[in-house]
Amino acid sequence: MVRKFNRRQVLTTVGGASVVGLAGCLGDIGGGGDGGEITYGVLMPETGDLGSLGVSIRDGALLVESQLADETDFEFDVQTGDTETDPEAGISAAQNLVDAGVPAVVGPAASNVNLQVTRQIFIPNQVVGISPSSTAPAVTDLDDDGYIFRTAPSDALQGPVMAEVIMDNLDASTTGTLYLNDDYGQALEESYVAAFEDNGGEVTDRVSFEPEQASYASQLGSALDADPDVLMVVGFPQSGITLFRDYYDNYADDWDGNVIVPDGLIDGTLPDEVGNPMNDVWGTAPSAAGPGADRFAELYEEEFDSEPAVFNSHAYDAAAVISLASVAAGDDPSGTDIRDNIREVANPGGETVDATNLAEGLEMVADGDEVNYQGASSGVDFDDNGDMQAVSYDVLRYQDGEIETQETVDFEN
């Protein structure tokens, strides 16, 4: 089932600001010639609180190189870095990529890392950053001179989706919140609360927590103190393991409610780590519903012998767009050159390119032809702030240790 919402109405609900125009003209397509080198970085949390998801997101970006290296005359120089799900480590890893001459980077993943890395490293050094999973609304408002993009949607949209899901599917009228005390957790919780209240719901206790603590029993007790219909939890898998162990050990049997989580806690390994099938947990996550989704999934499974997970397709799209824009920018492109060609290769207009013909797409761009990249995650149509103009979310449930999609929610302009 697919439900459609008006994106502008949702943004108004949560107090979203209007889009600010990007000054300057975009570069002209072409000039790459036959062959040449495509250089980009992949900056992901391979360790830390988001490590279990970060590795697979990284693999989505690396798939572009492995797919194209033997199919085109272009050579790839792809360098990786580990943010450790920590801003300081992310800044250090980003600086290493910049020092190595990388003009564009897929990443970072976590919003608290992305906001620091973009402000301190990417923007001052005129390096393009395309995050596949940094969803904090603050990314939209960065003073970035056009260098920062993302293929993931803003949590200004996900909060209303979560509120809609629990009100429609669970008939909930009250909710408590338990959220990670960082940019991602705070912004998504605020978006959810605003949407829930705007739809007539009552928000009871709002409780924050720090990452990777030894126990979350007391925070859970506070969040459930008023016996809400639903508990909304925002966090990452490593903390989520401890949090849900405490929940099932201490509260689940005595509380007759449901839990809803966002993308950061959609992890197929979580039930086994927690030791519970987690059947009372619902979730939302950006969907892989783009025109190239099926071919991407085939490629991913062939390369990594596993099914794609959350944000894999968004990382693939970020790397694909960087590759196309690099060729369009000509030989040895700078970050500014790539920035000025991203919308030229991604936004509507020109020959359609997706995961099925990406190699041919590079050649078309090198020959000076106009292309329109259609992604695995979405249409990949960037607005003036570097955000997606049309997105979709999957509504999910943990069922007997597996994650099952219940429906898809579309947002359209």
PDB file of C-alpha atoms in Angstrom, residues 214-346:
ATOM      1  CA  ALA A 214      25.581   0.277  30.982  1.00  0.00           C
ATOM      2  CA  SER A 215      21.819   0.432  31.631  1.00  0.00           C
ATOM      3  CA  TYR A 216      18.755   2.355  30.502  1.00  0.00           C
ATOM      4  CA  ALA A 217      16.326   0.910  33.034  1.00  0.00           C
ATOM      5  CA  SER A 218      15.787   4.181  34.875  1.00  0.00           C
ATOM      6  CA  GLN A 219      15.239   6.191  31.681  1.00  0.00           C
ATOM      7  CA  LEU A 220      12.730   3.601  30.475  1.00  0.00           C
ATOM      8  CA  GLY A 221      10.907   3.808  33.791  1.00  0.00           C
ATOM      9  CA  SER A 222      10.634   7.577  33.494  1.00  0.00           C
ATOM     10  CA  ALA A 223       9.434   7.472  29.889  1.00  0.00           C
ATOM     11  CA  LEU A 224       6.760   4.871  30.737  1.00  0.00           C
ATOM     12  CA  ASP A 225       5.715   6.406  34.040  1.00  0.00           C
ATOM     13  CA  ALA A 226       2.432   7.857  32.701  1.00  0.00           C
ATOM     14  CA  ASP A 227       1.512   4.579  30.947  1.00  0.00           C
ATOM     15  CA  PRO A 228       1.381   5.986  27.375  1.00  0.00           C
ATOM     16  CA  ASP A 229      -0.153   4.064  24.485  1.00  0.00           C
ATOM     17  CA  VAL A 230       3.121   4.164  22.564  1.00  0.00           C
ATOM     18  CA  LEU A 231       6.770   4.771  23.393  1.00  0.00           C
ATOM     19  CA  MET A 232       8.795   6.446  20.643  1.00  0.00           C
ATOM     20  CA  VAL A 233      12.509   5.577  20.901  1.00  0.00           C
ATOM     21  CA  VAL A 234      15.293   7.284  18.924  1.00  0.00           C
ATOM     22  CA  GLY A 235      18.782   5.830  19.043  1.00  0.00           C
ATOM     23  CA  PHE A 236      21.439   3.716  17.359  1.00  0.00           C
ATOM     24  CA  PRO A 237      21.912  -0.071  17.452  1.00  0.00           C
ATOM     25  CA  GLN A 238      24.722  -0.386  19.986  1.00  0.00           C
ATOM     26  CA  SER A 239      22.796   1.550  22.627  1.00  0.00           C
ATOM     27  CA  GLY A 240      19.583  -0.048  21.375  1.00  0.00           C
ATOM     28  CA  ILE A 241      20.797  -3.507  22.334  1.00  0.00           C
ATOM     29  CA  THR A 242      21.149  -2.496  25.983  1.00  0.00           C
ATOM     30  CA  LEU A 243      18.002  -0.391  25.946  1.00  0.00           C
ATOM     31  CA  PHE A 244      15.759  -3.127  24.566  1.00  0.00           C
ATOM     32  CA  ARG A 245      17.271  -5.788  26.821  1.00  0.00           C
ATOM     33  CA  ASP A 246      16.342  -3.589  29.769  1.00  0.00           C
ATOM     34  CA  TYR A 247      12.892  -3.007  28.287  1.00  0.00           C
ATOM     35  CA  TYR A 248      12.063  -6.683  27.855  1.00  0.00           C
ATOM     36  CA  ASP A 249      13.607  -7.663  31.187  1.00  0.00           C
ATOM     37  CA  ASN A 250      11.860  -5.002  33.249  1.00  0.00           C
ATOM     38  CA  TYR A 251       8.863  -3.394  31.540  1.00  0.00           C
ATOM     39  CA  ALA A 252       7.410  -5.202  28.539  1.00  0.00           C
ATOM     40  CA  ASP A 253       5.387  -7.735  30.547  1.00  0.00           C
ATOM     41  CA  ASP A 254       3.663  -5.074  32.682  1.00  0.00           C
ATOM     42  CA  TRP A 255       3.062  -2.415  30.028  1.00  0.00           C
ATOM     43  CA  ASP A 256       0.341  -2.960  27.451  1.00  0.00           C
ATOM     44  CA  GLY A 257       1.679  -0.717  24.712  1.00  0.00           C
ATOM     45  CA  ASN A 258       3.826  -0.609  21.571  1.00  0.00           C
ATOM     46  CA  VAL A 259       7.162   0.921  20.640  1.00  0.00           C
ATOM     47  CA  ILE A 260       7.968   2.834  17.459  1.00  0.00           C
ATOM     48  CA  VAL A 261      11.534   3.502  16.277  1.00  0.00           C
ATOM     49  CA  PRO A 262      13.059   5.402  13.330  1.00  0.00           C
ATOM     50  CA  ASP A 263      15.726   4.370  10.841  1.00  0.00           C
ATOM     51  CA  GLY A 264      18.585   4.418  13.376  1.00  0.00           C
ATOM     52  CA  LEU A 265      17.103   1.367  15.112  1.00  0.00           C
ATOM     53  CA  ILE A 266      16.056  -0.560  12.003  1.00  0.00           C
ATOM     54  CA  ASP A 267      18.707  -3.283  12.160  1.00  0.00           C
ATOM     55  CA  GLY A 268      18.093  -6.908  11.235  1.00  0.00           C
ATOM     56  CA  THR A 269      20.612  -8.104  13.837  1.00  0.00           C
ATOM     57  CA  LEU A 270      18.888  -6.326  16.722  1.00  0.00           C
ATOM     58  CA  PRO A 271      16.393  -9.062  17.785  1.00  0.00           C
ATOM     59  CA  ASP A 272      19.141 -11.678  18.045  1.00  0.00           C
ATOM     60  CA  GLU A 273      21.365  -9.297  20.004  1.00  0.00           C
ATOM     61  CA  VAL A 274      18.489  -8.376  22.323  1.00  0.00           C
ATOM     62  CA  GLY A 275      17.341 -11.973  22.691  1.00  0.00           C
ATOM     63  CA  ASN A 276      13.709 -11.192  21.867  1.00  0.00           C
ATOM     64  CA  PRO A 277      11.684 -11.219  18.601  1.00  0.00           C
ATOM     65  CA  MET A 278      10.584  -7.625  19.358  1.00  0.00           C
ATOM     66  CA  ASN A 279       7.071  -8.195  18.013  1.00  0.00           C
ATOM     67  CA  ASP A 280       5.714  -5.056  19.674  1.00  0.00           C
ATOM     68  CA  VAL A 281       8.151  -2.751  17.862  1.00  0.00           C
ATOM     69  CA  TRP A 282       7.116  -0.745  14.789  1.00  0.00           C
ATOM     70  CA  GLY A 283       9.422   1.425  12.724  1.00  0.00           C
ATOM     71  CA  THR A 284       9.855   3.874   9.878  1.00  0.00           C
ATOM     72  CA  ALA A 285      12.788   4.306   7.514  1.00  0.00           C
ATOM     73  CA  PRO A 286      13.491   6.025   4.205  1.00  0.00           C
ATOM     74  CA  SER A 287      12.461   3.644   1.467  1.00  0.00           C
ATOM     75  CA  ALA A 288      14.496   2.250  -1.405  1.00  0.00           C
ATOM     76  CA  ALA A 289      11.742   2.986  -3.891  1.00  0.00           C
ATOM     77  CA  GLY A 290      13.597   4.655  -6.744  1.00  0.00           C
ATOM     78  CA  PRO A 291      13.499   3.614 -10.396  1.00  0.00           C
ATOM     79  CA  GLY A 292      16.802   1.737 -10.015  1.00  0.00           C
ATOM     80  CA  ALA A 293      15.883  -0.101  -6.819  1.00  0.00           C
ATOM     81  CA  ASP A 294      15.517  -3.599  -8.273  1.00  0.00           C
ATOM     82  CA  ARG A 295      18.797  -3.590 -10.172  1.00  0.00           C
ATOM     83  CA  PHE A 296      20.605  -2.089  -7.200  1.00  0.00           C
ATOM     84  CA  ALA A 297      19.296  -4.869  -4.948  1.00  0.00           C
ATOM     85  CA  GLU A 298      20.515  -7.497  -7.408  1.00  0.00           C
ATOM     86  CA  LEU A 299      23.964  -5.927  -7.588  1.00  0.00           C
ATOM     87  CA  TYR A 300      24.207  -5.563  -3.821  1.00  0.00           C
ATOM     88  CA  GLU A 301      23.263  -9.185  -3.157  1.00  0.00           C
ATOM     89  CA  GLU A 302      25.720 -10.415  -5.797  1.00  0.00           C
ATOM     90  CA  GLU A 303      28.557  -8.361  -4.329  1.00  0.00           C
ATOM     91  CA  PHE A 304      27.949  -8.773  -0.589  1.00  0.00           C
ATOM     92  CA  ASP A 305      25.836 -11.953  -0.370  1.00  0.00           C
ATOM     93  CA  SER A 306      23.181 -10.210   1.718  1.00  0.00           C
ATOM     94  CA  GLU A 307      20.043  -8.196   1.135  1.00  0.00           C
ATOM     95  CA  PRO A 308      20.264  -4.392   1.187  1.00  0.00           C
ATOM     96  CA  ALA A 309      19.489  -2.705   4.491  1.00  0.00           C
ATOM     97  CA  VAL A 310      18.505   0.800   5.523  1.00  0.00           C
ATOM     98  CA  PHE A 311      20.342   3.609   3.668  1.00  0.00           C
ATOM     99  CA  ASN A 312      22.371   1.219   1.422  1.00  0.00           C
ATOM    100  CA  SER A 313      20.615   2.534  -1.680  1.00  0.00           C
ATOM    101  CA  HIS A 314      21.008   6.142  -0.552  1.00  0.00           C
ATOM    102  CA  ALA A 315      24.783   5.611  -0.296  1.00  0.00           C
ATOM    103  CA  TYR A 316      24.876   4.025  -3.749  1.00  0.00           C
ATOM    104  CA  ASP A 317      23.029   7.015  -5.180  1.00  0.00           C
ATOM    105  CA  ALA A 318      25.408   9.468  -3.532  1.00  0.00           C
ATOM    106  CA  ALA A 319      28.438   7.693  -5.016  1.00  0.00           C
ATOM    107  CA  ALA A 320      26.761   7.421  -8.424  1.00  0.00           C
ATOM    108  CA  VAL A 321      25.953  11.134  -8.532  1.00  0.00           C
ATOM    109  CA  ILE A 322      29.497  12.055  -7.492  1.00  0.00           C
ATOM    110  CA  SER A 323      30.884   9.806 -10.233  1.00  0.00           C
ATOM    111  CA  LEU A 324      28.678  11.300 -12.931  1.00  0.00           C
ATOM    112  CA  ALA A 325      29.354  14.858 -11.770  1.00  0.00           C
ATOM    113  CA  SER A 326      33.095  14.180 -11.678  1.00  0.00           C
ATOM    114  CA  VAL A 327      33.074  13.121 -15.329  1.00  0.00           C
ATOM    115  CA  ALA A 328      30.909  16.098 -16.285  1.00  0.00           C
ATOM    116  CA  ALA A 329      33.373  18.434 -14.571  1.00  0.00           C
ATOM    117  CA  GLY A 330      36.305  17.319 -16.721  1.00  0.00           C
ATOM    118  CA  ASP A 331      39.835  16.192 -15.893  1.00  0.00           C
ATOM    119  CA  ASP A 332      41.039  16.363 -12.285  1.00  0.00           C
ATOM    120  CA  PRO A 333      37.913  18.130 -10.972  1.00  0.00           C
ATOM    121  CA  SER A 334      37.895  20.121  -7.766  1.00  0.00           C
ATOM    122  CA  GLY A 335      35.137  19.983  -5.184  1.00  0.00           C
ATOM    123  CA  THR A 336      33.738  23.180  -6.679  1.00  0.00           C
ATOM    124  CA  ASP A 337      33.687  21.628 -10.149  1.00  0.00           C
ATOM    125  CA  ILE A 338      31.796  18.605  -8.845  1.00  0.00           C
ATOM    126  CA  ARG A 339      29.387  20.778  -6.839  1.00  0.00           C
ATOM    127  CA  ASP A 340      28.534  22.782  -9.953  1.00  0.00           C
ATOM    128  CA  ASN A 341      27.675  19.652 -11.940  1.00  0.00           C
ATOM    129  CA  ILE A 342      25.670  17.600  -9.427  1.00  0.00           C
ATOM    130  CA  ARG A 343      22.267  19.002 -10.347  1.00  0.00           C
ATOM    131  CA  GLU A 344      23.226  18.885 -14.032  1.00  0.00           C
ATOM    132  CA  VAL A 345      23.539  15.090 -13.920  1.00  0.00           C
ATOM    133  CA  ALA A 346      20.900  14.360 -11.275  1.00  0.00           C
TER     134      ALA A 346
END
